[in-house]
Amino acid sequence: MTKKWSASRAPAGRIAYVNGRYLPHGEAAVHIEDRALQLGDGIYEVTNVINFQPIDEEAHLERMERSLREIGMAMPMGRAALKLVMREVIARNRIPNGLLYLQVTRGAVRRDHVPPKDGPRPTLILTMRAQDMAGLASRMQKGIAVSTQPDIRWGRCDIKTVQLLPNLLAKQAAKAAGAFEAWLIDADGYVTEGASTNAWIVDADGTVITRDLSNAILPGVTRRIMLEAMAEGQMKVVERKFTLSEALAAREAFISSATGAAVPVVAIDGKTIGQGVPGPLTRRIYGLYAARAGINSD
Ligand code: PDD
């Protein structure tokens, strides 16, 4: 007997949503002609779920709409309906704290690079899984190491596409180097972002620096809410690109994403950052963000 795909060995009761149907996770599937599989023709979102509530929900849906618009697609359903599906997936999975994944692809149709004019029905997939709370707590407490990797991605990194090959190769190389995340370095020696996170440093004066928005990085939702929270907390923040040498000389560094807001970076390419332990400003920023996002940060 062929062994079943490992995701089907997920905790019993895990439920996925695919095109209008709620199915056991191991049985949910899309067609082999789906354009995401054949051409990488799709986008995605990830939201943190705490206490059964999606965090920063509106901002994620806004970005989802934007990613779709940039590839010439509309939302597969209205925002209110989608929110109901999100809640239904969370409820059916009975996972209070986890990660909710949404993928929209251009749908299943005979393979051709050019999408058909009256495209097929888009594919909408929602899945959920528990968050590794112990792992995250340990990263928050001890900090993480990052490894720098060349940024070999395309010219539209602002679109949250499912085409993640360069990201995963960078992350794989980082893991092989003993690091948790890769920081991607552009051709001019500037840090763009992490393979799946935004990158931040704090300089000697206590100014927080993160790269300005452009086609070179993903407009992180956590980044956005964090910037709002820092402005409210009257912290000194600058959105500009920074070099690897600036990062190495930083007082503190951290990463942000829906899967972990303000996770301290204590080493880059084996070199200690600041005191080599999570810094006070990173902690403060996490607290400000958590308060704004409605997360209990105790
Ligand atoms: N990654 N930059 C990249 C390249 C990302 O893939 C992500 C998110 C971020 C942070 O964005 P946000 O704060 O909206 O999560 C920045 C998700 C979590 C992932 O791929 O799993």
mmCIF file of C-alpha atoms and ligand atoms in Angstrom:
data_model
loop_
_atom_site.group_PDB
_atom_site.id
_atom_site.type_symbol
_atom_site.label_atom_id
_atom_site.label_comp_id
_atom_site.label_asym_id
_atom_site.label_seq_id
_atom_site.Cartn_x
_atom_site.Cartn_y
_atom_site.Cartn_z
ATOM 1 C CA MET A 1 0.000 0.000 0.000
ATOM 2 C CA THR A 2 1.311 3.429 -0.828
ATOM 3 C CA LYS A 3 2.021 5.524 2.177
ATOM 4 C CA LYS A 4 -0.333 8.446 2.471
ATOM 5 C CA TRP A 5 1.032 11.924 2.041
ATOM 6 C CA SER A 6 2.299 13.167 5.389
ATOM 7 C CA ALA A 7 -0.096 16.118 5.640
ATOM 8 C CA SER A 8 -2.888 13.561 5.919
ATOM 9 C CA ARG A 9 -1.273 12.419 9.145
ATOM 10 C CA ALA A 10 -1.960 15.851 10.565
ATOM 11 C CA PRO A 11 -3.958 15.889 13.801
ATOM 12 C CA ALA A 12 -7.310 14.250 13.183
ATOM 13 C CA GLY A 13 -10.029 16.723 12.366
ATOM 14 C CA ARG A 14 -7.883 19.206 10.476
ATOM 15 C CA ILE A 15 -10.108 20.837 7.866
ATOM 16 C CA ALA A 16 -9.279 22.656 4.642
ATOM 17 C CA TYR A 17 -11.519 24.818 2.470
ATOM 18 C CA VAL A 18 -11.256 24.426 -1.305
ATOM 19 C CA ASN A 19 -13.646 26.187 -3.656
ATOM 20 C CA GLY A 20 -16.728 26.134 -1.501
ATOM 21 C CA ARG A 21 -16.115 22.829 0.276
ATOM 22 C CA TYR A 22 -14.805 22.049 3.743
ATOM 23 C CA LEU A 23 -12.823 18.822 3.540
ATOM 24 C CA PRO A 24 -10.534 16.701 5.709
ATOM 25 C CA HIS A 25 -7.072 18.183 5.183
ATOM 26 C CA GLY A 26 -5.610 14.966 3.744
ATOM 27 C CA GLU A 27 -8.347 14.697 1.134
ATOM 28 C CA ALA A 28 -8.504 18.305 -0.043
ATOM 29 C CA ALA A 29 -7.013 18.762 -3.521
ATOM 30 C CA VAL A 30 -6.890 20.926 -6.615
ATOM 31 C CA HIS A 31 -6.800 19.872 -10.259
ATOM 32 C CA ILE A 32 -3.485 18.924 -11.906
ATOM 33 C CA GLU A 33 -4.069 21.708 -14.453
ATOM 34 C CA ASP A 34 -4.284 24.329 -11.738
ATOM 35 C CA ARG A 35 -2.246 27.298 -12.916
ATOM 36 C CA ALA A 36 -0.470 27.640 -9.563
ATOM 37 C CA LEU A 37 0.937 24.134 -9.989
ATOM 38 C CA GLN A 38 1.686 24.505 -13.708
ATOM 39 C CA LEU A 39 2.872 28.137 -13.773
ATOM 40 C CA GLY A 40 3.077 29.526 -10.260
ATOM 41 C CA ASP A 41 0.095 31.681 -11.209
ATOM 42 C CA GLY A 42 -1.302 32.609 -7.822
ATOM 43 C CA ILE A 43 -0.940 34.655 -4.662
ATOM 44 C CA TYR A 44 -1.288 33.975 -0.953
ATOM 45 C CA GLU A 45 -1.729 35.420 2.500
ATOM 46 C CA VAL A 46 -0.866 34.181 5.978
ATOM 47 C CA THR A 47 -2.520 35.501 9.103
ATOM 48 C CA ASN A 48 -1.741 34.752 12.689
ATOM 49 C CA VAL A 49 -4.722 33.471 14.668
ATOM 50 C CA ILE A 50 -4.882 34.116 18.381
ATOM 51 C CA ASN A 51 -7.779 33.066 20.521
ATOM 52 C CA PHE A 52 -9.696 32.055 17.354
ATOM 53 C CA GLN A 53 -9.285 35.593 15.911
ATOM 54 C CA PRO A 54 -7.310 36.418 12.755
ATOM 55 C CA ILE A 55 -4.794 39.154 13.611
ATOM 56 C CA ASP A 56 -4.446 42.281 11.417
ATOM 57 C CA GLU A 57 -7.229 40.841 9.273
ATOM 58 C CA GLU A 58 -8.241 43.963 7.318
ATOM 59 C CA ALA A 59 -4.648 44.744 6.381
ATOM 60 C CA HIS A 60 -4.103 41.183 5.144
ATOM 61 C CA LEU A 61 -7.258 41.294 3.051
ATOM 62 C CA GLU A 62 -6.250 44.677 1.660
ATOM 63 C CA ARG A 63 -2.880 43.278 0.603
ATOM 64 C CA MET A 64 -4.538 40.192 -0.840
ATOM 65 C CA GLU A 65 -6.733 42.414 -2.972
ATOM 66 C CA ARG A 66 -3.672 44.374 -4.064
ATOM 67 C CA SER A 67 -1.645 41.256 -4.978
ATOM 68 C CA LEU A 68 -4.582 40.001 -7.053
ATOM 69 C CA ARG A 69 -5.046 43.369 -8.745
ATOM 70 C CA GLU A 70 -1.344 43.441 -9.666
ATOM 71 C CA ILE A 71 -1.694 40.114 -11.502
ATOM 72 C CA GLY A 72 -4.969 41.123 -13.117
ATOM 73 C CA MET A 73 -7.351 39.205 -10.898
ATOM 74 C CA ALA A 74 -10.288 40.101 -8.697
ATOM 75 C CA MET A 75 -11.023 38.787 -5.209
ATOM 76 C CA PRO A 76 -12.573 35.306 -5.512
ATOM 77 C CA MET A 77 -15.413 36.452 -3.235
ATOM 78 C CA GLY A 78 -16.427 39.583 -1.364
ATOM 79 C CA ARG A 79 -14.491 40.537 1.723
ATOM 80 C CA ALA A 80 -17.381 39.930 4.114
ATOM 81 C CA ALA A 81 -17.964 36.430 2.707
ATOM 82 C CA LEU A 82 -14.269 35.645 2.865
ATOM 83 C CA LYS A 83 -14.139 36.702 6.503
ATOM 84 C CA LEU A 84 -16.949 34.247 7.223
ATOM 85 C CA VAL A 85 -15.036 31.442 5.491
ATOM 86 C CA MET A 86 -11.933 32.335 7.505
ATOM 87 C CA ARG A 87 -13.903 32.097 10.733
ATOM 88 C CA GLU A 88 -15.507 28.846 9.659
ATOM 89 C CA VAL A 89 -12.091 27.307 8.905
ATOM 90 C CA ILE A 90 -10.755 28.440 12.279
ATOM 91 C CA ALA A 91 -13.842 27.112 14.084
ATOM 92 C CA ARG A 92 -13.882 23.763 12.259
ATOM 93 C CA ASN A 93 -10.188 23.218 12.977
ATOM 94 C CA ARG A 94 -10.710 24.036 16.631
ATOM 95 C CA ILE A 95 -7.221 25.549 16.765
ATOM 96 C CA PRO A 96 -7.272 28.637 19.011
ATOM 97 C CA ASN A 97 -3.706 29.744 18.212
ATOM 98 C CA GLY A 98 -2.386 29.005 14.768
ATOM 99 C CA LEU A 99 -1.679 30.181 11.281
ATOM 100 C CA LEU A 100 -4.302 30.592 8.614
ATOM 101 C CA TYR A 101 -3.133 30.282 4.986
ATOM 102 C CA LEU A 102 -5.129 31.609 2.043
ATOM 103 C CA GLN A 103 -4.137 30.905 -1.543
ATOM 104 C CA VAL A 104 -5.837 32.198 -4.664
ATOM 105 C CA THR A 105 -4.789 30.808 -8.024
ATOM 106 C CA ARG A 106 -6.016 31.690 -11.487
ATOM 107 C CA GLY A 107 -7.723 28.317 -11.596
ATOM 108 C CA ALA A 108 -7.509 25.101 -13.601
ATOM 109 C CA VAL A 109 -7.406 25.341 -17.384
ATOM 110 C CA ARG A 110 -5.447 23.821 -20.308
ATOM 111 C CA ARG A 111 -1.849 24.935 -19.914
ATOM 112 C CA ASP A 112 -0.924 28.099 -21.764
ATOM 113 C CA HIS A 113 1.267 30.927 -20.521
ATOM 114 C CA VAL A 114 -1.344 33.495 -21.491
ATOM 115 C CA PRO A 115 -4.322 33.313 -19.154
ATOM 116 C CA PRO A 116 -7.634 32.872 -20.983
ATOM 117 C CA LYS A 117 -9.572 36.089 -21.414
ATOM 118 C CA ASP A 118 -12.570 34.934 -19.472
ATOM 119 C CA GLY A 119 -10.376 33.116 -17.024
ATOM 120 C CA PRO A 120 -11.389 29.859 -15.358
ATOM 121 C CA ARG A 121 -12.970 30.069 -11.936
ATOM 122 C CA PRO A 122 -10.168 31.010 -9.532
ATOM 123 C CA THR A 123 -9.107 28.436 -6.987
ATOM 124 C CA LEU A 124 -9.464 29.520 -3.361
ATOM 125 C CA ILE A 125 -7.769 27.451 -0.669
ATOM 126 C CA LEU A 126 -7.794 28.022 3.077
ATOM 127 C CA THR A 127 -5.822 25.839 5.453
ATOM 128 C CA MET A 128 -4.961 26.149 9.071
ATOM 129 C CA ARG A 129 -2.361 24.716 11.358
ATOM 130 C CA ALA A 130 -1.306 25.103 14.966
ATOM 131 C CA GLN A 131 1.510 27.488 15.731
ATOM 132 C CA ASP A 132 4.619 26.051 17.413
ATOM 133 C CA MET A 133 4.136 28.225 20.483
ATOM 134 C CA ALA A 134 7.107 26.746 22.374
ATOM 135 C CA GLY A 135 9.435 27.330 19.399
ATOM 136 C CA LEU A 136 8.239 30.914 19.006
ATOM 137 C CA ALA A 137 8.589 31.576 22.740
ATOM 138 C CA SER A 138 12.148 30.262 22.643
ATOM 139 C CA ARG A 139 13.008 32.456 19.622
ATOM 140 C CA MET A 140 11.536 35.497 21.357
ATOM 141 C CA GLN A 141 13.527 34.730 24.490
ATOM 142 C CA LYS A 142 16.885 33.752 22.993
ATOM 143 C CA GLY A 143 16.778 35.468 19.645
ATOM 144 C CA ILE A 144 17.717 33.925 16.315
ATOM 145 C CA ALA A 145 20.703 33.771 13.999
ATOM 146 C CA VAL A 146 20.392 34.903 10.394
ATOM 147 C CA SER A 147 22.566 34.062 7.437
ATOM 148 C CA THR A 148 22.926 36.397 4.471
ATOM 149 C CA GLN A 149 22.169 35.101 1.002
ATOM 150 C CA PRO A 150 22.149 36.830 -2.381
ATOM 151 C CA ASP A 151 18.718 38.175 -3.342
ATOM 152 C CA ILE A 152 18.096 36.347 -6.618
ATOM 153 C CA ARG A 153 14.348 37.101 -6.797
ATOM 154 C CA TRP A 154 12.399 38.873 -9.522
ATOM 155 C CA GLY A 155 11.483 42.553 -9.941
ATOM 156 C CA ARG A 156 8.051 42.395 -8.252
ATOM 157 C CA CYS A 157 8.777 41.214 -4.734
ATOM 158 C CA ASP A 158 5.920 43.476 -3.576
ATOM 159 C CA ILE A 159 3.442 40.871 -4.856
ATOM 160 C CA LYS A 160 2.837 38.029 -2.433
ATOM 161 C CA THR A 161 3.053 35.312 -5.049
ATOM 162 C CA VAL A 162 3.162 31.568 -4.435
ATOM 163 C CA GLN A 163 6.351 31.482 -6.544
ATOM 164 C CA LEU A 164 8.678 31.025 -3.578
ATOM 165 C CA LEU A 165 11.596 29.055 -5.060
ATOM 166 C CA PRO A 166 14.280 31.725 -4.468
ATOM 167 C CA ASN A 167 12.941 32.296 -0.962
ATOM 168 C CA LEU A 168 13.017 28.649 -0.026
ATOM 169 C CA LEU A 169 16.485 28.121 -1.505
ATOM 170 C CA ALA A 170 17.748 31.037 0.587
ATOM 171 C CA LYS A 171 16.072 29.669 3.684
ATOM 172 C CA GLN A 172 17.457 26.205 3.038
ATOM 173 C CA ALA A 173 20.980 27.645 2.697
ATOM 174 C CA ALA A 174 20.448 29.624 5.909
ATOM 175 C CA LYS A 175 19.348 26.493 7.728
ATOM 176 C CA ALA A 176 22.416 24.641 6.481
ATOM 177 C CA ALA A 177 24.479 27.501 7.942
ATOM 178 C CA GLY A 178 22.775 27.005 11.312
ATOM 179 C CA ALA A 179 20.525 30.069 10.999
ATOM 180 C CA PHE A 180 16.751 30.420 11.367
ATOM 181 C CA GLU A 181 16.248 33.038 8.650
ATOM 182 C CA ALA A 182 18.059 34.310 5.555
ATOM 183 C CA TRP A 183 18.605 38.017 5.037
ATOM 184 C CA LEU A 184 18.634 38.726 1.337
ATOM 185 C CA ILE A 185 21.320 41.077 0.018
ATOM 186 C CA ASP A 186 20.796 43.023 -3.197
ATOM 187 C CA ALA A 187 23.424 43.663 -5.883
ATOM 188 C CA ASP A 188 24.507 46.902 -4.157
ATOM 189 C CA GLY A 189 25.100 45.288 -0.756
ATOM 190 C CA TYR A 190 21.849 46.441 0.844
ATOM 191 C CA VAL A 191 19.580 44.177 2.861
ATOM 192 C CA THR A 192 16.217 43.812 1.132
ATOM 193 C CA GLU A 193 14.318 41.616 3.621
ATOM 194 C CA GLY A 194 14.228 38.119 5.064
ATOM 195 C CA ALA A 195 13.219 35.095 2.976
ATOM 196 C CA SER A 196 9.818 35.171 4.712
ATOM 197 C CA THR A 197 10.066 38.211 7.000
ATOM 198 C CA ASN A 198 10.860 41.934 6.935
ATOM 199 C CA ALA A 199 14.244 43.025 8.300
ATOM 200 C CA TRP A 200 14.879 45.720 10.902
ATOM 201 C CA ILE A 201 17.890 47.184 12.707
ATOM 202 C CA VAL A 202 18.375 49.707 15.511
ATOM 203 C CA ASP A 203 21.391 51.997 15.104
ATOM 204 C CA ALA A 204 23.706 53.380 17.793
ATOM 205 C CA ASP A 205 21.383 56.360 18.376
ATOM 206 C CA GLY A 206 18.389 54.113 18.946
ATOM 207 C CA THR A 207 16.822 54.894 15.568
ATOM 208 C CA VAL A 208 14.842 51.995 14.155
ATOM 209 C CA ILE A 209 15.527 51.372 10.461
ATOM 210 C CA THR A 210 13.661 49.228 7.952
ATOM 211 C CA ARG A 211 13.804 49.279 4.174
ATOM 212 C CA ASP A 212 11.365 51.621 2.443
ATOM 213 C CA LEU A 213 8.586 50.094 0.372
ATOM 214 C CA SER A 214 9.294 49.431 -3.305
ATOM 215 C CA ASN A 215 9.142 46.527 -5.740
ATOM 216 C CA ALA A 216 12.163 45.094 -3.899
ATOM 217 C CA ILE A 217 10.289 43.956 -0.778
ATOM 218 C CA LEU A 218 6.950 42.645 0.386
ATOM 219 C CA PRO A 219 4.875 45.309 2.134
ATOM 220 C CA GLY A 220 4.638 43.321 5.359
ATOM 221 C CA VAL A 221 1.398 43.709 7.257
ATOM 222 C CA THR A 222 3.208 43.272 10.565
ATOM 223 C CA ARG A 223 5.728 45.878 9.387
ATOM 224 C CA ARG A 224 2.894 48.293 8.652
ATOM 225 C CA ILE A 225 1.113 47.849 11.988
ATOM 226 C CA MET A 226 4.465 48.002 13.779
ATOM 227 C CA LEU A 227 5.315 51.323 12.119
ATOM 228 C CA GLU A 228 1.938 52.722 13.199
ATOM 229 C CA ALA A 229 2.517 51.451 16.749
ATOM 230 C CA MET A 230 6.030 52.949 16.859
ATOM 231 C CA ALA A 231 4.766 56.315 15.613
ATOM 232 C CA GLU A 232 2.165 56.261 18.346
ATOM 233 C CA GLY A 233 4.864 55.328 20.867
ATOM 234 C CA GLN A 234 6.932 58.277 19.568
ATOM 235 C CA MET A 235 9.898 56.135 18.658
ATOM 236 C CA LYS A 236 12.504 57.277 16.147
ATOM 237 C CA VAL A 237 11.952 55.339 12.935
ATOM 238 C CA VAL A 238 13.376 55.752 9.436
ATOM 239 C CA GLU A 239 12.262 53.828 6.375
ATOM 240 C CA ARG A 240 15.365 53.519 4.227
ATOM 241 C CA LYS A 241 17.606 50.832 2.891
ATOM 242 C CA PHE A 242 20.568 49.762 5.021
ATOM 243 C CA THR A 243 23.756 47.897 4.190
ATOM 244 C CA LEU A 244 24.991 44.646 5.635
ATOM 245 C CA SER A 245 27.816 46.534 7.400
ATOM 246 C CA GLU A 246 25.236 48.779 9.083
ATOM 247 C CA ALA A 247 23.367 45.668 10.182
ATOM 248 C CA LEU A 248 26.542 44.142 11.605
ATOM 249 C CA ALA A 249 27.198 47.339 13.582
ATOM 250 C CA ALA A 250 23.587 47.603 14.790
ATOM 251 C CA ARG A 251 22.677 47.801 18.453
ATOM 252 C CA GLU A 252 19.726 45.513 17.893
ATOM 253 C CA ALA A 253 18.111 43.726 14.970
ATOM 254 C CA PHE A 254 14.873 41.842 14.485
ATOM 255 C CA ILE A 255 12.497 40.342 11.951
ATOM 256 C CA SER A 256 8.744 40.701 11.552
ATOM 257 C CA SER A 257 6.010 38.619 9.985
ATOM 258 C CA ALA A 258 2.581 37.219 10.732
ATOM 259 C CA THR A 259 4.360 34.131 12.051
ATOM 260 C CA GLY A 260 6.438 36.139 14.551
ATOM 261 C CA ALA A 261 6.375 39.876 15.236
ATOM 262 C CA ALA A 262 9.656 41.490 16.382
ATOM 263 C CA VAL A 263 11.682 38.297 16.748
ATOM 264 C CA PRO A 264 15.153 39.369 17.939
ATOM 265 C CA VAL A 265 18.178 38.722 15.711
ATOM 266 C CA VAL A 266 21.295 38.137 17.831
ATOM 267 C CA ALA A 267 23.765 37.015 15.164
ATOM 268 C CA ILE A 268 24.303 37.658 11.470
ATOM 269 C CA ASP A 269 26.650 35.300 9.603
ATOM 270 C CA GLY A 270 28.016 34.141 12.955
ATOM 271 C CA LYS A 271 28.821 37.682 14.133
ATOM 272 C CA THR A 272 27.191 38.871 17.346
ATOM 273 C CA ILE A 273 24.702 41.743 17.106
ATOM 274 C CA GLY A 274 24.707 44.172 20.029
ATOM 275 C CA GLN A 275 25.076 42.253 23.268
ATOM 276 C CA GLY A 276 24.132 38.968 21.609
ATOM 277 C CA VAL A 277 20.832 38.864 23.479
ATOM 278 C CA PRO A 278 17.381 40.271 22.661
ATOM 279 C CA GLY A 279 17.487 44.045 23.072
ATOM 280 C CA PRO A 280 15.165 46.365 25.032
ATOM 281 C CA LEU A 281 13.899 48.300 21.999
ATOM 282 C CA THR A 282 12.930 45.102 20.199
ATOM 283 C CA ARG A 283 10.968 44.090 23.308
ATOM 284 C CA ARG A 284 9.325 47.505 23.483
ATOM 285 C CA ILE A 285 8.374 47.369 19.801
ATOM 286 C CA TYR A 286 6.837 43.941 20.304
ATOM 287 C CA GLY A 287 4.797 45.308 23.193
ATOM 288 C CA LEU A 288 3.605 48.308 21.170
ATOM 289 C CA TYR A 289 2.711 46.088 18.222
ATOM 290 C CA ALA A 290 0.908 43.525 20.373
ATOM 291 C CA ALA A 291 -1.171 46.243 22.022
ATOM 292 C CA ARG A 292 -2.145 47.673 18.636
ATOM 293 C CA ALA A 293 -2.913 44.254 17.134
ATOM 294 C CA GLY A 294 -4.993 43.299 20.181
ATOM 295 C CA ILE A 295 -2.635 40.550 21.325
ATOM 296 C CA ASN A 296 -1.974 39.891 24.988
ATOM 297 C CA SER A 297 1.835 40.192 25.168
ATOM 298 C CA ASP A 298 2.376 38.835 28.710
HETATM 299 N N1 PDD B 1 5.756 35.582 4.970
HETATM 300 N N2 PDD B 1 8.678 39.406 3.435
HETATM 301 C C1 PDD B 1 8.432 38.211 2.851
HETATM 302 C C2 PDD B 1 9.236 37.811 1.657
HETATM 303 C C3 PDD B 1 7.411 37.382 3.374
HETATM 304 O O1 PDD B 1 7.148 36.204 2.785
HETATM 305 C C4 PDD B 1 6.685 37.794 4.508
HETATM 306 C C5 PDD B 1 5.570 36.959 5.092
HETATM 307 C C6 PDD B 1 6.996 39.038 5.088
HETATM 308 C C7 PDD B 1 6.244 39.584 6.277
HETATM 309 O O2 PDD B 1 4.929 39.957 5.926
HETATM 310 P P1 PDD B 1 3.739 39.892 6.992
HETATM 311 O O3 PDD B 1 4.135 40.737 8.132
HETATM 312 O O4 PDD B 1 2.592 40.421 6.249
HETATM 313 O O5 PDD B 1 3.584 38.443 7.394
HETATM 314 C C8 PDD B 1 7.990 39.823 4.512
HETATM 315 C C9 PDD B 1 4.713 34.670 5.394
HETATM 316 C C10 PDD B 1 4.448 34.715 6.850
HETATM 317 C C11 PDD B 1 5.041 33.284 4.870
HETATM 318 O O6 PDD B 1 5.425 33.193 3.724
HETATM 319 O O7 PDD B 1 4.897 32.313 5.600
#
